[in-house]
XYZ file of C-alpha atoms in Angstrom:
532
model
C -1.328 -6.953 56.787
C 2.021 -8.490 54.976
C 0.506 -6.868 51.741
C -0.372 -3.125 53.579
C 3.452 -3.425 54.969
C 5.012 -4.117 51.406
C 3.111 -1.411 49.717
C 4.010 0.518 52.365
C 7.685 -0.023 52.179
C 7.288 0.531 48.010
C 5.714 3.862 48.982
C 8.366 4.896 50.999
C 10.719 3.731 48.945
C 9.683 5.960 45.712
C 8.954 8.679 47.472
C 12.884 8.539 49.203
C 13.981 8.402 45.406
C 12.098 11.277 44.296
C 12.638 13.250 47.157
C 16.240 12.679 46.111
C 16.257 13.779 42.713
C 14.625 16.947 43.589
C 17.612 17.693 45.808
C 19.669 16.871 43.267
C 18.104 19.375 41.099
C 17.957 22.780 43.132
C 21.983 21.543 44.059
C 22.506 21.976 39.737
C 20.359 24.699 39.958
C 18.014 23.463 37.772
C 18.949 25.004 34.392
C 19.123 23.468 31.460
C 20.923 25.050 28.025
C 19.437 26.929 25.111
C 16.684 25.633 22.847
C 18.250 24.849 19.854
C 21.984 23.849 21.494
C 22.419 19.961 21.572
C 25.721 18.407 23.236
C 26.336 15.199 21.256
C 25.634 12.498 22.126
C 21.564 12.738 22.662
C 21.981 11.034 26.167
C 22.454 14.838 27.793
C 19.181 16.115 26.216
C 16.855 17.267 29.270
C 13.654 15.966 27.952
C 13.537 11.962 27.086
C 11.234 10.898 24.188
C 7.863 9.433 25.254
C 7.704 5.795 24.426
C 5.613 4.963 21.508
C 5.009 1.574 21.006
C 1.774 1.821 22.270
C 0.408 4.471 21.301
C -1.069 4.939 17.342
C 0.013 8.500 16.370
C 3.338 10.142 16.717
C 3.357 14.017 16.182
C 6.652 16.296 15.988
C 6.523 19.812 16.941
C 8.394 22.490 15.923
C 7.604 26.031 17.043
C 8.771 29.316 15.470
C 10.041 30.781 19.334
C 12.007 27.758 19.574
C 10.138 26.408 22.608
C 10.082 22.889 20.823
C 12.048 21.453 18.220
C 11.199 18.885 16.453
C 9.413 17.835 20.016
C 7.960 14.008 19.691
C 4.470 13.309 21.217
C 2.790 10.060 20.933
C -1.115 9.687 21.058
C -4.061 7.348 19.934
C -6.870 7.520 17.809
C -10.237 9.050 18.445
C -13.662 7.775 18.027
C -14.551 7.876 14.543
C -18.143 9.709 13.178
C -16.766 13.292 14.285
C -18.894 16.380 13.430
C -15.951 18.802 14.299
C -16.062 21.885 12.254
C -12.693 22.032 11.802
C -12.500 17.971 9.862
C -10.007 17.300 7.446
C -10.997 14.444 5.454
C -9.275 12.016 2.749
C -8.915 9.146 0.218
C -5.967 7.530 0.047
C -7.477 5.674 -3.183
C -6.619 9.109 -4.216
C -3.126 10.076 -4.832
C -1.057 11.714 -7.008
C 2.541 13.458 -6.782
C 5.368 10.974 -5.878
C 8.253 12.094 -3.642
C 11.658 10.840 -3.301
C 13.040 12.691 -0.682
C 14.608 15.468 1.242
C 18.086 16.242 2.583
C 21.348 18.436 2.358
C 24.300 18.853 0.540
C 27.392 16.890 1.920
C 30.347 19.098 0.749
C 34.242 18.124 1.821
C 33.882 21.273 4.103
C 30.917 18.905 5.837
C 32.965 15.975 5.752
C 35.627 17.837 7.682
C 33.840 19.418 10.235
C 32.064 15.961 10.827
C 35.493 14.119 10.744
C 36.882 16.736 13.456
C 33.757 15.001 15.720
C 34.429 12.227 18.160
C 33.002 8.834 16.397
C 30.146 8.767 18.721
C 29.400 12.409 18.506
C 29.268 12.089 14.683
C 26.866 8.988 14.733
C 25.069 10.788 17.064
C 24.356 13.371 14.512
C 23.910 11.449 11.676
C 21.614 9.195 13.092
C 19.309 11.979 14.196
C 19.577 12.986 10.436
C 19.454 9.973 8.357
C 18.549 7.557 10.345
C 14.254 5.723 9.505
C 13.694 6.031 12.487
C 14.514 9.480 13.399
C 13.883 12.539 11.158
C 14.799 9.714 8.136
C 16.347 12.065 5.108
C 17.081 10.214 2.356
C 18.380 12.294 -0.309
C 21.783 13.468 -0.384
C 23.690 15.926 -2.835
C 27.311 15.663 -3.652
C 29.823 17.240 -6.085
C 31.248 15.873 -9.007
C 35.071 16.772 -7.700
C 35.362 20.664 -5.959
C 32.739 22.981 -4.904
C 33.091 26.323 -3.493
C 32.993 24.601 -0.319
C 36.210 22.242 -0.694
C 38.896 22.357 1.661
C 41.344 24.191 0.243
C 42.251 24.302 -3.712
C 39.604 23.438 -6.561
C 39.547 20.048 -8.579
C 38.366 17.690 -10.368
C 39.036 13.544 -10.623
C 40.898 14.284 -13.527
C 43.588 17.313 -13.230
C 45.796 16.128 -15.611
C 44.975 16.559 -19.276
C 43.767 12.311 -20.375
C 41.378 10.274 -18.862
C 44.209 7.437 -18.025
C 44.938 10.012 -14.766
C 41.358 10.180 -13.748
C 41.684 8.802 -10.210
C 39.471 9.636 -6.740
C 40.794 12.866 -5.502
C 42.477 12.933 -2.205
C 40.671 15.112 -0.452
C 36.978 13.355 -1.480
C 38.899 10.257 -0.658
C 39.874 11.541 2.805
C 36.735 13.211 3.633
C 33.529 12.976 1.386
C 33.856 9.214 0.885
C 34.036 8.210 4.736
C 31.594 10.577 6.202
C 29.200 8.715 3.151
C 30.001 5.539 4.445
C 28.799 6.328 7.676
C 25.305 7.578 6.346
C 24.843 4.471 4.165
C 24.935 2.478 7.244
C 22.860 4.371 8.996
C 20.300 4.366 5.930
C 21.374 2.402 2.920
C 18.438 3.483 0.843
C 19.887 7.109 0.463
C 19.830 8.331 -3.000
C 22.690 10.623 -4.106
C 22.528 13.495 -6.589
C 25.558 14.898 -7.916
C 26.264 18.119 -9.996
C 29.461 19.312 -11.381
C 30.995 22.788 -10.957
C 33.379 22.703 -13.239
C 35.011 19.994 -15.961
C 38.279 19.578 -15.721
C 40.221 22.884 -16.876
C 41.851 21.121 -19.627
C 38.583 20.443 -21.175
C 37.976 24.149 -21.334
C 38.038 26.868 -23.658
C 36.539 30.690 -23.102
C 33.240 31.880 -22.923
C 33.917 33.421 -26.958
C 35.615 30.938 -28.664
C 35.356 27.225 -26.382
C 37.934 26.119 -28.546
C 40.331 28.459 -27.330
C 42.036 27.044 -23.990
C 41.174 28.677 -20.992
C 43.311 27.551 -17.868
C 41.043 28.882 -15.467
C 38.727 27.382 -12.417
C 36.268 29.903 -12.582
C 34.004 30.384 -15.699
C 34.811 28.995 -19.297
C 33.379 27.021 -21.375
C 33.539 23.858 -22.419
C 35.236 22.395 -25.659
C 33.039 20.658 -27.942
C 35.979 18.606 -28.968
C 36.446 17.483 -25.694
C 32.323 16.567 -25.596
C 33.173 12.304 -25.669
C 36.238 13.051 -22.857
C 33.562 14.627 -20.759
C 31.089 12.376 -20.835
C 33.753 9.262 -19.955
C 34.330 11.266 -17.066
C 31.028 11.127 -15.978
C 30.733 7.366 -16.524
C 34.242 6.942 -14.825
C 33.036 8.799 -11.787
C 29.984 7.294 -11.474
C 31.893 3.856 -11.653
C 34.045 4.613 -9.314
C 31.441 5.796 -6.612
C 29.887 2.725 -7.229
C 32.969 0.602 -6.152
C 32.591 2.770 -3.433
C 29.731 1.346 -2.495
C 27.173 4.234 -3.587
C 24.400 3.955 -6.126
C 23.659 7.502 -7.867
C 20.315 8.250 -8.355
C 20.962 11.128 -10.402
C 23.440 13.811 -12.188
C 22.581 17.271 -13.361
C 24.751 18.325 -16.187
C 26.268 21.623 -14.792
C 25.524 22.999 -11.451
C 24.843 26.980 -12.321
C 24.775 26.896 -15.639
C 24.781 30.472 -16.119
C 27.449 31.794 -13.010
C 30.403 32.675 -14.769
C 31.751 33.887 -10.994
C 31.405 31.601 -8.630
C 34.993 30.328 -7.286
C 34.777 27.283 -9.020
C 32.368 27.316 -12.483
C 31.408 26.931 -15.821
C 29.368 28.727 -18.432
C 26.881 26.304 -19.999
C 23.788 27.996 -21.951
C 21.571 26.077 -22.999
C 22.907 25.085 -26.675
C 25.740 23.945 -24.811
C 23.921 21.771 -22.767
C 21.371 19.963 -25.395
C 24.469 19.915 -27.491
C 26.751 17.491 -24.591
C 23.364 15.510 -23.053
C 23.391 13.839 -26.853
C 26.514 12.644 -25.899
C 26.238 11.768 -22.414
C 23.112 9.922 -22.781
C 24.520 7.475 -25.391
C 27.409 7.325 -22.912
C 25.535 6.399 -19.983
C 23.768 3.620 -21.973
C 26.781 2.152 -23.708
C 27.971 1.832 -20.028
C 24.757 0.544 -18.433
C 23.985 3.400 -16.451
C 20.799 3.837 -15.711
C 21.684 7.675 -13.192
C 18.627 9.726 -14.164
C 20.114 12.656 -16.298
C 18.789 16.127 -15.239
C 18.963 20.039 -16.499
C 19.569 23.118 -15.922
C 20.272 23.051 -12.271
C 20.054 27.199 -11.585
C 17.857 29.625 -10.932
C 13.769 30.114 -11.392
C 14.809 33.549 -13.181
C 17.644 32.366 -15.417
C 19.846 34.615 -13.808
C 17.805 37.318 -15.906
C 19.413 36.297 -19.115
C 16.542 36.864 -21.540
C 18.202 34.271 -24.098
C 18.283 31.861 -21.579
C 14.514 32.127 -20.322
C 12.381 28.393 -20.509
C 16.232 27.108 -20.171
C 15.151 23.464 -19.643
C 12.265 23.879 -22.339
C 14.374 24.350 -25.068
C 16.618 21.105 -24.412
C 13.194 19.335 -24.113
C 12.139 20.679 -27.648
C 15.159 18.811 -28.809
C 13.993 15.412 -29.882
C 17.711 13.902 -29.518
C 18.343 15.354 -26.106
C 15.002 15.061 -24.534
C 14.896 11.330 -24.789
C 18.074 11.055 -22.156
C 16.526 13.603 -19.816
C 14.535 12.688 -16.533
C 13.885 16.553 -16.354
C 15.269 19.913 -14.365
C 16.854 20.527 -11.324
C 16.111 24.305 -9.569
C 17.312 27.174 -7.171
C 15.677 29.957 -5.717
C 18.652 33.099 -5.759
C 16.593 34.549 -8.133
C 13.046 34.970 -9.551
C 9.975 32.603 -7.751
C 9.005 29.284 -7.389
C 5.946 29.884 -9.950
C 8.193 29.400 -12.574
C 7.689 25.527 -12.238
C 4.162 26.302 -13.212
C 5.385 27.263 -16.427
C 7.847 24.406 -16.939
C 4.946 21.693 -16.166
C 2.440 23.152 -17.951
C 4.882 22.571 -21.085
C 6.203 19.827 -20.056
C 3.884 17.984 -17.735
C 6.035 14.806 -18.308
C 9.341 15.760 -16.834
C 10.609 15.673 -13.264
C 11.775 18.492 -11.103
C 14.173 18.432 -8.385
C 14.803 21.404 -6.005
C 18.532 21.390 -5.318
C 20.128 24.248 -3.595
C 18.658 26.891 -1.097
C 21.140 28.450 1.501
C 20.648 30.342 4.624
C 23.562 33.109 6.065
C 24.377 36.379 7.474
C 21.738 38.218 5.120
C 18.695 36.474 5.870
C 19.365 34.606 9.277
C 20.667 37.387 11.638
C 19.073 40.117 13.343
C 20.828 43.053 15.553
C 24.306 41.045 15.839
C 22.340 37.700 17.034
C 23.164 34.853 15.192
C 19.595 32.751 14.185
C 17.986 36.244 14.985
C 15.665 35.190 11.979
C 15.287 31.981 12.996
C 11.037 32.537 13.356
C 10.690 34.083 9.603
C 13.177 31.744 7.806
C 11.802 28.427 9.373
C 8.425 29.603 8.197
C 8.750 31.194 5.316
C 11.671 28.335 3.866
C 8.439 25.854 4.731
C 6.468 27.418 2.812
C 8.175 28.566 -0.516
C 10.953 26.044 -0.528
C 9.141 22.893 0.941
C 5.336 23.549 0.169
C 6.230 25.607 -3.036
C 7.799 23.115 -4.930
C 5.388 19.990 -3.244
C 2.527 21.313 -4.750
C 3.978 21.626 -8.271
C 4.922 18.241 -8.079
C 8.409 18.198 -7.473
C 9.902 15.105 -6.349
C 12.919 15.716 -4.194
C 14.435 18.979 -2.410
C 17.611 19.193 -0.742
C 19.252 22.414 0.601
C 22.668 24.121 0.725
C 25.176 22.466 3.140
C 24.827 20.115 5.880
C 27.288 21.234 8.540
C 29.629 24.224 8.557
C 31.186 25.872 12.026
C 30.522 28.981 13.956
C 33.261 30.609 11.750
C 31.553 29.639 8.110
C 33.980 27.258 6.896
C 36.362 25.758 6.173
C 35.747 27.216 2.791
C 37.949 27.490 -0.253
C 39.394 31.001 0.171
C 38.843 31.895 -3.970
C 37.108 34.657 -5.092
C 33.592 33.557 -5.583
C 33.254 31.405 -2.469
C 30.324 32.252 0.142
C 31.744 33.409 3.266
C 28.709 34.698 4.811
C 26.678 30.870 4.197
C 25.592 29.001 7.117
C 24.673 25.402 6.959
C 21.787 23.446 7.681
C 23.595 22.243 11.388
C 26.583 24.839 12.967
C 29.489 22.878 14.932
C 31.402 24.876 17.240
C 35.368 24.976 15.862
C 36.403 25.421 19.909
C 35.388 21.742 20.861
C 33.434 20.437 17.273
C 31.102 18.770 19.841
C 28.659 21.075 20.682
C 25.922 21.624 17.548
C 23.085 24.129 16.397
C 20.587 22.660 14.286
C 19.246 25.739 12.106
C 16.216 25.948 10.333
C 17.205 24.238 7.546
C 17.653 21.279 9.649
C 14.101 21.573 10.754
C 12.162 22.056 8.032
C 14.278 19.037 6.193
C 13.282 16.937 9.531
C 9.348 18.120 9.059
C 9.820 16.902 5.688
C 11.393 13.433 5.776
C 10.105 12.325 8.940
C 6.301 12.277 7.273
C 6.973 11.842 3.187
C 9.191 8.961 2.854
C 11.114 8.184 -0.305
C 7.921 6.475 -3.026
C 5.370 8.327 -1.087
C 2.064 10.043 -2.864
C 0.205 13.102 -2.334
C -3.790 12.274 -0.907
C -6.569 14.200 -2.369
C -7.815 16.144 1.283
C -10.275 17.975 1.366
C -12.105 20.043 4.263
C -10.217 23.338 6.354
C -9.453 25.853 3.942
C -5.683 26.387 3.018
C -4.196 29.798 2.993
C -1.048 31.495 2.586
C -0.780 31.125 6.156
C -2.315 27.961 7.033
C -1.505 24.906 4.961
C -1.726 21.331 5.227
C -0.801 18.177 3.428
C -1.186 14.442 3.648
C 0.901 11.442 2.156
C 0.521 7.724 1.796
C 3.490 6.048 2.269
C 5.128 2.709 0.264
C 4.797 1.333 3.862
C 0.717 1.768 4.235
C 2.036 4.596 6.839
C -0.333 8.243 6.750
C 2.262 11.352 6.663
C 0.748 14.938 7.230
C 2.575 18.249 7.434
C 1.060 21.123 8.956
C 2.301 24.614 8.482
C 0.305 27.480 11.450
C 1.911 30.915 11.050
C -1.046 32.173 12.117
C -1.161 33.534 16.001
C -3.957 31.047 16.893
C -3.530 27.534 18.028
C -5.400 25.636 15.471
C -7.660 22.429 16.111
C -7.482 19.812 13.193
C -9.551 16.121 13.076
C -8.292 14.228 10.125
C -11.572 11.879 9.815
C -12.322 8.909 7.603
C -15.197 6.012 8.280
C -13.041 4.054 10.745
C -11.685 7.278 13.467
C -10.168 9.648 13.875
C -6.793 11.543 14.548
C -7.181 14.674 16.296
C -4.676 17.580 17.450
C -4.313 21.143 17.919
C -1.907 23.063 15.682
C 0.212 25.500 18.078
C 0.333 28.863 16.675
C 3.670 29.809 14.364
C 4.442 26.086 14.458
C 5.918 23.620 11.753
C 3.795 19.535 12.638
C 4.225 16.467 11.021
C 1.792 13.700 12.001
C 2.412 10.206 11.127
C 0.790 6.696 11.564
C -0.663 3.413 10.255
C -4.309 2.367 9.834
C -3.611 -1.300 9.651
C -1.651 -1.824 12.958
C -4.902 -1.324 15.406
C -8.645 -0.962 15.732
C -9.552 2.334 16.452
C -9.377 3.249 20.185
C -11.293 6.471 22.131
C -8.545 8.394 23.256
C -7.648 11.675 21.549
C -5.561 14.434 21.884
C -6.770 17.803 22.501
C -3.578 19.117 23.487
């Protein structure tokens, strides 16, 4: 009877405490805010994350309507020996294609909007970004002095003509450097790649004659006596970030090669180029630098400049330069990802690097709604930008910025400079609390949170891939399974991923982004499933 009563008073008690929070709803009315609108810090998000220490399999869910994103489920194994039609099966004995990473750019116009943030707000966000064990990006790009996304004028470390003034700009030192801090320790292992957009304007001459001064940010060439000057700057700035605190993983020579008109730039066909990497290189290993060197950095159509066509090829061909180049770095404002067929077919032994993809006014709104395209950008970005360059082998992606507000900016206000970009995450400039992660965010999440930095492509075999239904599975350095799943179909699709021990089984939602991750070694296979 003493044990009826307590169990009885428990009963009474729970049922008192939900009867209260049900009150306590219909009083707030119940409502919660949009989708894709998250008020920092994560505490005031209305649905808390299932606990997954027990459970084998973690999924993440993004759908195209925006009825989850990046939604984490948790689930166990199945029974192995499954005859389901629709089987995926693998070797992980069989790999191939190593990634490094995915991320965003973080431009001083980033920094700022992330330094106008309360300190827990920002951690908040960059957690959720960088963080292992969150969505876990890991690569970063950065800008060798301005971009078209600075604060307010263009420079460089080094404004005044000789290299005894090169010194850490102000405005990197007041925002780039201290937002980067933050990341690294959140996730030391970030790698950094940085690009150029211009040398310093006393290293340049004009597009005609580069020995012929040209005092200007935008375009110009630069001076082939200046070649040695240029590549000490590199060194120096590498150096420098390095006291800093930050290893770079790699440089590309000249972001743009071949935009004489963006805000801040510089004209760099490919003679140029081949013609300064013999001098960097040596530069970089008198130093004891070992940054990966890469190319190009543009477009997969070289801005249609027929003399410029296989850009990367023809520094390759160049037994001098090609032995201080890792390989290419890529865009996509012009021509098609198929290009990289091309380049690897020629030069199978060279990396690529996706570096720059943006999203604004002309692709991401519909009838005056902001994100009106959020569907057909998150899908299609997935599939060109993310599974376009995967399957050629490309080993890192990052896209084009990190955070900019509701108004676009800050943004240098020079000719040239985007005004209609939005970036991967939109702060609100009224209280630079409340974010909107776009699709950028997303698909970089989808990414990073399944292929971790060292991780290899598995040889899968079993559903047939098409342009609208695509898989892909990756061991990771950890032992760890990662598996994206693209659906743009209308159908919710069932997938087992078998091998001879069990199974992992889950149903695709229709117009849906997935990534699936977990570990074989941890546990012995169990029967539950998910057949969601």
């Amino acid at each position: 009877m003493l044990a009826i009563n307590i169990y009885r008073q428990i009963y009474m008690k729970r049922l008192e405490l939900l009867l209260t929070g049900a009150v306590a709803f219909f009083l707030m009315g119940g409502c919660t805010e949009p989708a894709n609108t998250d008020k920092i810090p994560p505490s005031t998000e209305t649905k808390p994350e299932v606990p997954v220490e027990d459970k084998d399999v973690k999924a993440y869910v993004t759908k195209a309507d925006q009825s989850k994103l990046f939604e984490k489920e948790t689930f166990d194994f199945g029974k192995a020996g499954s005859m389901s039609p629709n089987q995926i099966r693998y070797d992980k004995s069989k790999t191939s294609f190593e990634v490094q990473g995915f991320g965003t750019a973080i431009t001083t116009a980033a920094s700022y909007n992330l330094l106008k943030m309360s300190p827990e707000d920002r951690k908040a966000i960059l957690t959720k970004t960088f963080s292992p064990e969150e969505a876990g990006s890991s690569l970063i790009r950065v800008s060798i002095g301005a971009s078209d996304f600075c604060i307010k004028d263009e420079f460089t470390w080094c404004d005044k003509p000789g290299l005894e003034n090169f010194n850490i700009h102000p405005e990197d030192a007041k925002y780039l450097i201290p937002v980067l801090k933050e990341i690294y320790q959140i996730n030391p292992d970030v790698k950094i790649i940085a690009s150029p957009w211009s040398c310093p304007r006393w290293m340049k001459g004009t597009v005609e004659n580069p020995e012929v001064s040209f005092n200007s940010w935008k375009s110009g060439r630069l001076k082939p006596s200046c070649y040695n000057d240029y590549a000490e700057y590199f060194v120096k700035w590498i150096q420098a970030m390095e006291k800093e605190g930050f290893d770079i993983y790699a440089v590309t020579v000249q972001n743009e090669p071949l935009n004489k008109g963006n805000s801040i730039s510089l004209y760099m066909p490919w003679k140029d180029q081949a013609a300064f990497v013999k001098v960097l290189g040596p530069a970089f290993e008198k130093a004891g630098i070992d940054t990966k060197i890469l190319v190009f950095d543009h477009n997969y159509n070289y801005d249609n400049k027929a003399d410029q066509k296989e850009y990367p090829l023809h520094i390759y061909q160049d037994p001098e330069a090609t032995k201080w180049v890792a390989g290419a770095a890529w865009h996509n404002y012009g021509g098609d990802v198929s290009e990289l067929d091309n380049i690897r077919s020629k030069a199978p032994a060279k990396e690529n690097y996706f570096t720059e993809a943006s999203i604004g006014t002309w692709c991401y709104d519909k009838d005056g709604i902001v994100g009106g395209n959020f569907a057909s950008v998150l899908m299609n970005d997935f599939k060109h930008i993310i599974w376009g360059n995967l399957k050629r082998g490309t080993k890192g992606i990052t896209f084009w910025n990190f955070m900019l507000d509701d108004k676009k900016g800050p943004h240098s206000q020079h000719p040239g400079a985007c005004t209609t970009c939005y970036g991967a995450v939109t702060i609100s400039s009224s209280d630079y609390k409340t974010v909107v992660k776009n699709s950028q965010w997303y698909n970089m999440a989808h990414a990073s949170v399944a292929i971790h930095p060292g991780a290899k492509l598995i040889e899968a075999s079993g559903i047939e891939q098409t342009d609208q239904f695509i898989y892909a599975m990756y061991l990771n350095p950890d032992n760890t399974i990662g598996v994206m799943i693209f659906n743009d179909t209308n159908e919710d699709k069932p997938v087992v991923f078998a091998n001879k021990d069990f199974t992992v089984r889950y149903k695709i939602p229709s117009k849906s982004l997935v990534s699936l991750v977990w570990s074989e070694d941890e546990k012995n296979p169990l029967s539950h499933n998910n057949e969601n």
